[in-house]
XYZ file of N, CA and C in Angstrom:
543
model
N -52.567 -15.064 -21.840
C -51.450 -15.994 -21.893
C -50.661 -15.994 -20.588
N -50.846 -14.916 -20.372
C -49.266 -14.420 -18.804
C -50.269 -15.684 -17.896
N -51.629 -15.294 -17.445
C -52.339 -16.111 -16.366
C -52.118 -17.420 -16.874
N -52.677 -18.159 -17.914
C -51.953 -19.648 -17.906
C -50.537 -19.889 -17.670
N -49.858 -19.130 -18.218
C -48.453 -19.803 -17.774
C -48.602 -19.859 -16.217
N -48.912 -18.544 -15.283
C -48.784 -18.948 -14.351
C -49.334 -19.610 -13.514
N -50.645 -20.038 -13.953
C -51.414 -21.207 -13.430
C -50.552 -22.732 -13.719
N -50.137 -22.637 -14.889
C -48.782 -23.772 -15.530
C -47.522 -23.860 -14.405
N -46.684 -23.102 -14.047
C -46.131 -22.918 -13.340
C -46.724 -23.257 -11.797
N -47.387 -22.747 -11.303
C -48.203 -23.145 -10.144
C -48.486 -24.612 -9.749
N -49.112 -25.151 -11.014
C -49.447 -26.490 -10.780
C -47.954 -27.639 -10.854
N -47.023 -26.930 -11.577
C -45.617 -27.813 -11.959
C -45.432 -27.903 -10.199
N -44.922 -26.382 -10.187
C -44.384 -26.350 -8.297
C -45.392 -26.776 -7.100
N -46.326 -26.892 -7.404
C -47.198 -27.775 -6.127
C -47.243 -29.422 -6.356
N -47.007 -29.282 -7.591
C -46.860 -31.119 -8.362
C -45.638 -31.455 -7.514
N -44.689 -30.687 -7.926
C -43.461 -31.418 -7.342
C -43.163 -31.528 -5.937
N -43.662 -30.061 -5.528
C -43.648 -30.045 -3.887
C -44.287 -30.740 -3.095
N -45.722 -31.479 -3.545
C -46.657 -32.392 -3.457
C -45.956 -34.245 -3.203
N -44.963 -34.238 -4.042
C -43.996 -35.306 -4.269
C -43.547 -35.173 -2.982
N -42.827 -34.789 -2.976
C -41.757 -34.171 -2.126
C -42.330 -34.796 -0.592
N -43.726 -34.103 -0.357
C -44.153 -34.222 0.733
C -44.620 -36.044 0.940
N -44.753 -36.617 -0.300
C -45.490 -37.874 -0.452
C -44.150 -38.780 0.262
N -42.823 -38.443 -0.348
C -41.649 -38.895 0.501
C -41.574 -39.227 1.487
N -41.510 -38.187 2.350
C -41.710 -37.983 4.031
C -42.578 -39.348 4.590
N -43.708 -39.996 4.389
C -44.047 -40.841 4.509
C -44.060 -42.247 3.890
N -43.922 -42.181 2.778
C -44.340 -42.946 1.827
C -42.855 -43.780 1.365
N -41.698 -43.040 1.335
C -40.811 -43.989 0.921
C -39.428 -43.601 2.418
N -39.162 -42.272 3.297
C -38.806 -42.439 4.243
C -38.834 -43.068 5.536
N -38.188 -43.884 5.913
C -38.351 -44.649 7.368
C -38.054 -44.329 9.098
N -37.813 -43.331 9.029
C -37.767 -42.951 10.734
C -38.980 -43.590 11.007
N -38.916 -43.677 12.468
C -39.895 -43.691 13.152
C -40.569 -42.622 14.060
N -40.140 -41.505 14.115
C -40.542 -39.754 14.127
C -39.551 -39.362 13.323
N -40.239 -38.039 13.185
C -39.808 -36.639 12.204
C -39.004 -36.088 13.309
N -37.849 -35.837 12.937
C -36.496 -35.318 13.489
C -37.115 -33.814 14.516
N -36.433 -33.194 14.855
C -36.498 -31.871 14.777
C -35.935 -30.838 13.758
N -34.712 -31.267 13.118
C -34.292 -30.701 11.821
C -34.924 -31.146 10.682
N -35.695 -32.665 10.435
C -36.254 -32.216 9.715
C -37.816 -31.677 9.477
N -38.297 -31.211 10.709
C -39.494 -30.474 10.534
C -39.063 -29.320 10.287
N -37.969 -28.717 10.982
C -37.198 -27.466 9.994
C -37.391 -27.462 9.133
N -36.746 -28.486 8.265
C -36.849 -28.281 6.734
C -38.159 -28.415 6.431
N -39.032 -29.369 6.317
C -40.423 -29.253 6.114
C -40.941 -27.083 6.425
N -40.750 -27.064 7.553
C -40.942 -25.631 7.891
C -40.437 -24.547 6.679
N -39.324 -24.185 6.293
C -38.373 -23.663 5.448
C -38.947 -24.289 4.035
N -39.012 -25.517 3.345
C -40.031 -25.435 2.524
C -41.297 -24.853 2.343
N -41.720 -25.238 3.103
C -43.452 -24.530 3.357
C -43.281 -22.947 2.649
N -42.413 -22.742 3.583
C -42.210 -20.799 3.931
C -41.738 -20.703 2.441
N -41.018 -21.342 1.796
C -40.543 -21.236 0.662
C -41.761 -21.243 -0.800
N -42.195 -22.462 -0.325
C -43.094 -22.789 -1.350
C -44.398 -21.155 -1.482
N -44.236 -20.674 -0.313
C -45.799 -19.939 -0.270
C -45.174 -18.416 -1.049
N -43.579 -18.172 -0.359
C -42.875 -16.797 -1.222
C -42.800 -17.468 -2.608
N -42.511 -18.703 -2.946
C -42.464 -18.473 -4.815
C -43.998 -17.859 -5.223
N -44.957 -18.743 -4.775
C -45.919 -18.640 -4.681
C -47.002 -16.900 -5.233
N -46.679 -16.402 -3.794
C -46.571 -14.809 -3.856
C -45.722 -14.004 -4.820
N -44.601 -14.436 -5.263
C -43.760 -13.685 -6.268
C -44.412 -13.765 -7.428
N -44.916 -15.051 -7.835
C -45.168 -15.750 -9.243
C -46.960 -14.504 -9.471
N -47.476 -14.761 -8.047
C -48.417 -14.270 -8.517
C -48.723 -12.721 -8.310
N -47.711 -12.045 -8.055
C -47.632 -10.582 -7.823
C -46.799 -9.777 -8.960
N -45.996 -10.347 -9.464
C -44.857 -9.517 -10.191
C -45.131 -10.513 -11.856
N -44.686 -9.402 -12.628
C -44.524 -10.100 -13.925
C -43.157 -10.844 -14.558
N -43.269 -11.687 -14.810
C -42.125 -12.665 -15.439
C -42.286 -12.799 -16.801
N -41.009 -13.144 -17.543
C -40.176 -13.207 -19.024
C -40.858 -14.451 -19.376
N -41.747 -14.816 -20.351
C -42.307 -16.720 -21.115
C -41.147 -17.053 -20.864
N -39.472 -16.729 -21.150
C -38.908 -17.808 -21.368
C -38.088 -18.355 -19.614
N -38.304 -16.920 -18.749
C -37.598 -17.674 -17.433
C -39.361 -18.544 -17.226
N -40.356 -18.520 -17.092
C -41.267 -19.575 -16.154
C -41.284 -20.698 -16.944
N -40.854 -20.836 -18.496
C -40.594 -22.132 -19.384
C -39.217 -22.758 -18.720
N -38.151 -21.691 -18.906
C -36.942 -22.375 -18.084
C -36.954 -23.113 -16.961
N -37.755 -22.306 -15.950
C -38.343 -22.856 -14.623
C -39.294 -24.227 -14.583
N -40.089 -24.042 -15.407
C -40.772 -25.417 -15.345
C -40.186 -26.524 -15.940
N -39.252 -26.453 -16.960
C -38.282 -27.359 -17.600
C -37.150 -27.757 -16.488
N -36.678 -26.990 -15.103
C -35.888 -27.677 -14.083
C -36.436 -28.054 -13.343
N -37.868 -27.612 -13.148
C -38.845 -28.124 -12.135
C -38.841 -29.707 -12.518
N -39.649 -29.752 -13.536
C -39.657 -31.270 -14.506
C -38.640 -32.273 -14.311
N -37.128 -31.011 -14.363
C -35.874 -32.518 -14.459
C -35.882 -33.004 -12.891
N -36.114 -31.864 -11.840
C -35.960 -32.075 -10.598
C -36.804 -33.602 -10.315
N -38.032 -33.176 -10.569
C -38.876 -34.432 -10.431
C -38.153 -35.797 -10.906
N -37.257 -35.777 -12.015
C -37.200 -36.887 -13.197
C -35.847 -37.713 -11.858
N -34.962 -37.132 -11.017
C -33.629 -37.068 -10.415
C -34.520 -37.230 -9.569
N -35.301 -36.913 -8.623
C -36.259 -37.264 -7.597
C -36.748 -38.715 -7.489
N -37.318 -38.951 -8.748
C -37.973 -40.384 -8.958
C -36.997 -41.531 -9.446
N -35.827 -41.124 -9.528
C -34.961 -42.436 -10.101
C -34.184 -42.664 -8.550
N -34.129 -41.269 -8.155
C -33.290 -41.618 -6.273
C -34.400 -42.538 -5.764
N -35.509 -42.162 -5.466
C -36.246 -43.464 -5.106
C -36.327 -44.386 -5.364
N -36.142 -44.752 -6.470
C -36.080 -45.848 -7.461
C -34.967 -46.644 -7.025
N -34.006 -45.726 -6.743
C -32.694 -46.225 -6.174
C -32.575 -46.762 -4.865
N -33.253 -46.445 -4.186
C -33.222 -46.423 -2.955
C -33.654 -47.151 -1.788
N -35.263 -47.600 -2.860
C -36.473 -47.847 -2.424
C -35.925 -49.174 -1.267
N -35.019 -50.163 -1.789
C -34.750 -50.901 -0.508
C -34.202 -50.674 0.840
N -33.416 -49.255 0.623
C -32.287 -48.991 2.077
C -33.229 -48.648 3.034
N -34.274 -48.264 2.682
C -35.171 -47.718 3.427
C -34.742 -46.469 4.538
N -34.117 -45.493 3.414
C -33.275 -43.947 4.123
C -34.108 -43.236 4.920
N -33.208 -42.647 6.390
C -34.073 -41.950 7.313
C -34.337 -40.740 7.300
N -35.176 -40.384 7.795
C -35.308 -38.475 7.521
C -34.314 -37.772 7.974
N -34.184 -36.542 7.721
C -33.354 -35.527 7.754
C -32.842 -35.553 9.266
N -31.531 -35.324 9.718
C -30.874 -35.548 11.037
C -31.351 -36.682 11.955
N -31.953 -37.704 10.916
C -32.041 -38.549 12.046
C -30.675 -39.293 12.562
N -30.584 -39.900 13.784
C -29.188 -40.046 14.474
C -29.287 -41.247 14.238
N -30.193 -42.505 14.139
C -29.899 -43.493 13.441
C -28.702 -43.918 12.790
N -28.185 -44.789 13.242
C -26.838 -45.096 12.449
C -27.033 -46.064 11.116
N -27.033 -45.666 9.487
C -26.943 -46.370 8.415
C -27.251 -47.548 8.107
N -27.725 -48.626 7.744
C -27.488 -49.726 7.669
C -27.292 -50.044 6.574
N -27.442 -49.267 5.115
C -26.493 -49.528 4.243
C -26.250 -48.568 3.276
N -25.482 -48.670 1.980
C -25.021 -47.648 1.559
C -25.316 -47.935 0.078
N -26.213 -47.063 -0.442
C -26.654 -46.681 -1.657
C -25.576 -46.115 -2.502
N -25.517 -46.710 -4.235
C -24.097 -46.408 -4.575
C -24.904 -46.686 -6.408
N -26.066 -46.976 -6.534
C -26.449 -46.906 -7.933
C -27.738 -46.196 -8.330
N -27.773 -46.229 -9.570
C -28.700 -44.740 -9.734
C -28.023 -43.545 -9.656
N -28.679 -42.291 -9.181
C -28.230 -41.404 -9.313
C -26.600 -41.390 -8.459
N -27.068 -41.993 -7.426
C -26.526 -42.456 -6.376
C -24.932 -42.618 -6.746
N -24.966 -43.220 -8.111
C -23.081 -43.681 -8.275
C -22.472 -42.300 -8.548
N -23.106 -41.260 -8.827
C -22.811 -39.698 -9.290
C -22.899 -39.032 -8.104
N -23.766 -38.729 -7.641
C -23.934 -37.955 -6.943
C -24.538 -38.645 -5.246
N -23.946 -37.858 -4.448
C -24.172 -38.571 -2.797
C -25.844 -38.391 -1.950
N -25.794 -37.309 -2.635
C -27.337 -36.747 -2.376
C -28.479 -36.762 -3.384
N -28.722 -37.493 -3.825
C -29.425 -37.153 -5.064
C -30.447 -36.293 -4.782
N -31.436 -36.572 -3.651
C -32.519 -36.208 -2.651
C -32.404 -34.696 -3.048
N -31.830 -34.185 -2.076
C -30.856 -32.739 -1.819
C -31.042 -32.143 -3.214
N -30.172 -33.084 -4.046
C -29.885 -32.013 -5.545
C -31.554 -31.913 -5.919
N -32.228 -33.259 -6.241
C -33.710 -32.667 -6.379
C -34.041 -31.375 -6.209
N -34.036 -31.287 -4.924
C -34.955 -30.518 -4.313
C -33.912 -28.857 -4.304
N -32.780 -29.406 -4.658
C -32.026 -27.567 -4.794
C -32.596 -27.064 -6.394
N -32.416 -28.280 -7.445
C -32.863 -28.165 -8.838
C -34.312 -27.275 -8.020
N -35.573 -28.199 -8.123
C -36.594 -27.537 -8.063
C -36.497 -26.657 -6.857
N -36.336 -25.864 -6.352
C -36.426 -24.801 -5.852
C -35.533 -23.009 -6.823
N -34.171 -23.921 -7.531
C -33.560 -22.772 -7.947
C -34.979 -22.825 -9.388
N -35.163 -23.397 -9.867
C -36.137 -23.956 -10.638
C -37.546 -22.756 -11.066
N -38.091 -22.902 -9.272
C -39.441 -22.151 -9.258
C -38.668 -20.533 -8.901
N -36.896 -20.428 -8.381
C -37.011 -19.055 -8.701
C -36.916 -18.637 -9.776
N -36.161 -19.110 -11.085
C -36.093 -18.583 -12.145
C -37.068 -17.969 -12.726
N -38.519 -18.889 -12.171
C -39.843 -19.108 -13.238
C -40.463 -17.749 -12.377
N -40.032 -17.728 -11.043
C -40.628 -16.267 -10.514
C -40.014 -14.610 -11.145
N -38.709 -15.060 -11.619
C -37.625 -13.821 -11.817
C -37.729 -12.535 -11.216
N -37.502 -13.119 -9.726
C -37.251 -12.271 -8.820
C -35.990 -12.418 -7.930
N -35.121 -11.568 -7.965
C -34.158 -11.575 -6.504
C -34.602 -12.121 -5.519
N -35.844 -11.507 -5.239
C -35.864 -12.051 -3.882
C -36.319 -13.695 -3.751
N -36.381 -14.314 -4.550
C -36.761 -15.841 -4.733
C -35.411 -16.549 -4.978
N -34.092 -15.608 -4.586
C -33.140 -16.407 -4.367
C -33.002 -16.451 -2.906
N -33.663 -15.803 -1.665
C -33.246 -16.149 -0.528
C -33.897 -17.659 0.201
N -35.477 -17.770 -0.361
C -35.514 -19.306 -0.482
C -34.456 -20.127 -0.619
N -34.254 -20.389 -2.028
C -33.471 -20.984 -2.774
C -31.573 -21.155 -1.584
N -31.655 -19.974 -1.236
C -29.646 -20.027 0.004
C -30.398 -20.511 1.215
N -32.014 -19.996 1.463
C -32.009 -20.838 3.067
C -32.819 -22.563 2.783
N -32.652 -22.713 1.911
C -33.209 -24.147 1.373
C -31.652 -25.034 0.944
N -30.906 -24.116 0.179
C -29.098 -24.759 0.174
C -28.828 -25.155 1.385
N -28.872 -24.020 2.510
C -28.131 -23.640 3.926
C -28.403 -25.629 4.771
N -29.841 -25.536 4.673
C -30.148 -26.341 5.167
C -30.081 -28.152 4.787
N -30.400 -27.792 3.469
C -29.682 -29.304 2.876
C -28.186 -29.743 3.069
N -28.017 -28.725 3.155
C -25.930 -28.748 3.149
C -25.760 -29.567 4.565
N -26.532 -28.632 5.660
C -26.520 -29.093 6.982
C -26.910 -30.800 7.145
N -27.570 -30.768 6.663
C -28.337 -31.976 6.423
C -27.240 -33.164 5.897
N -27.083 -32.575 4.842
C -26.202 -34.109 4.411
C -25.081 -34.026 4.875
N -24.919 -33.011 5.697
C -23.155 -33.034 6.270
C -23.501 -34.083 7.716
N -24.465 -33.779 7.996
C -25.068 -34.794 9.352
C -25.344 -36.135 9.033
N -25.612 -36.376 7.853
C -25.295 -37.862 7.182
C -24.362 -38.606 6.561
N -23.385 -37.622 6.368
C -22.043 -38.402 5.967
C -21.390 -38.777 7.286
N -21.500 -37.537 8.167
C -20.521 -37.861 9.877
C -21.159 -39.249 10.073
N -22.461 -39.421 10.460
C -22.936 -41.017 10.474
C -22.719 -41.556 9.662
N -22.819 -41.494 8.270
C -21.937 -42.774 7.528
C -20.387 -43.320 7.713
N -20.016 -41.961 8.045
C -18.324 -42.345 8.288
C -17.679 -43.079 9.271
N -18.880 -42.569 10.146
C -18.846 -43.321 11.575
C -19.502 -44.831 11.850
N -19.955 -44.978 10.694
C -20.560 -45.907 10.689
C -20.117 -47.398 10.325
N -20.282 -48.564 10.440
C -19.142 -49.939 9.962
C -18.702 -49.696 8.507
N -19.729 -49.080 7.698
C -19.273 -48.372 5.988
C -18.747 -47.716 6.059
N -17.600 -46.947 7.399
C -17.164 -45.939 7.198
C -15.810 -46.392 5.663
N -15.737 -46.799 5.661
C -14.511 -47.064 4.981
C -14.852 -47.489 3.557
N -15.657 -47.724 3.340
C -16.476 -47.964 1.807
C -16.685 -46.477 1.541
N -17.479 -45.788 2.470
C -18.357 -44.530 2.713
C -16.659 -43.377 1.999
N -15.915 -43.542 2.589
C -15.059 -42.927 2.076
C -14.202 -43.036 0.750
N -14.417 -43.964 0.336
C -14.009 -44.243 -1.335
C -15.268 -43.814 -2.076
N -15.995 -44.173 -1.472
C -17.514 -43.684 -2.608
C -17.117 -42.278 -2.344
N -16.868 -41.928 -1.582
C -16.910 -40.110 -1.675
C -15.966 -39.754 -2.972
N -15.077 -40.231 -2.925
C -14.182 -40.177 -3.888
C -14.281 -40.092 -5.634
N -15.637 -40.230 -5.653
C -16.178 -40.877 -7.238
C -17.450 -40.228 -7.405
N -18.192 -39.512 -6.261
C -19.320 -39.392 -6.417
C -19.438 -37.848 -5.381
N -19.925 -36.818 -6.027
C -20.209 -35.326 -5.781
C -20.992 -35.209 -4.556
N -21.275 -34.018 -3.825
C -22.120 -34.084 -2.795
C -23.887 -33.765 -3.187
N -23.686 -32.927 -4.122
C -24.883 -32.534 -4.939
C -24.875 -32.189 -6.109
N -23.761 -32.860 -6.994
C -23.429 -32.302 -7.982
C -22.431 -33.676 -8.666
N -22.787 -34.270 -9.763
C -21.459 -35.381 -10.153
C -20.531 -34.805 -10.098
N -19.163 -35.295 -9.923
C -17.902 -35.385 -9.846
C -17.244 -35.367 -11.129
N -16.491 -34.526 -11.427
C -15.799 -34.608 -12.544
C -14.604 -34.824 -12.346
């Protein structure tokens, strides 16, 4: 039983991380990959391969790699409606300096500023639970560290941007990675 789950688990977190990567091309528009965000690409990778190694070295609880694959799952579900959302702005990769051309505000989008971001913090805190290891929370802070960076480099360009002033009432209503209460 322990080996299927973690073959179960395995296939959830390469499913989603698999997504993830399908993004980068498929629904993002730069015209090169940043240097920050091949970072992040980098820092995923490195991430994806320690859950990886944890999951398959150490023993885990049925109910944290069920827990884990059940945020993995929602991550995906918040993943695919931001696109959904999105699919016309045609959003640039990570630090690109590109200045905005418009401003996404439905879908996940009316809640939360990042939806992207929260995805991908969900599935990562996600595959540590399902590892239940400490050390699969330092992924998880240098995968925060860097999204944080990230969307803080996309609001300065939104603000700065002719939406700056829309850009700042939407902040007002809508969380950075997290709805607003």
């Amino acid at each position: 039983m322990d080996f299927l789950v973690d073959v179960l688990v395995t296939v959830v977190g390469l499913g989603v991380f698999g997504q993830h990567i399908w993004a980068l091309r498929g629904h993002f528009a730069s015209d090169r990959m940043t240097g920050g965000a091949r970072l992040i690409s980098a820092g995923a990778l490195a991430s994806c391969l320690t859950m990886l190694v944890l999951l398959w070295t150490m023993d885990q609880p049925l109910a944290a790699q069920l827990t884990g694959i059940v945020l993995m799952a929602g991550s995906l579900t918040l993943f695919w409606t931001a696109v959904q959302a999105s699919n016309a702005a045609r959003l640039r990769f990570a630090f690109d300096d590109a200045l905005p051309k418009s401003l996404v505000t439905m879908g996940p989008y009316r809640r939360i500023r990042h939806p992207f971001y929260a995805s991908y913090l969900i599935f990562w805190f996600g595959w540590a639970v399902a590892t239940w290891s400490p050390w699969a929370l330092l992924p998880v802070i240098v995968m925060a560290t860097l999204y944080t960076i990230a969307a803080r480099h996309e609001e300065a360009l939104l603000g700065g941007s002719e939406m700056g002033q829309a850009y700042a009432q939407y902040r007002t209503q809508a969380g950075l990675f997290w709805p607003k209460i």
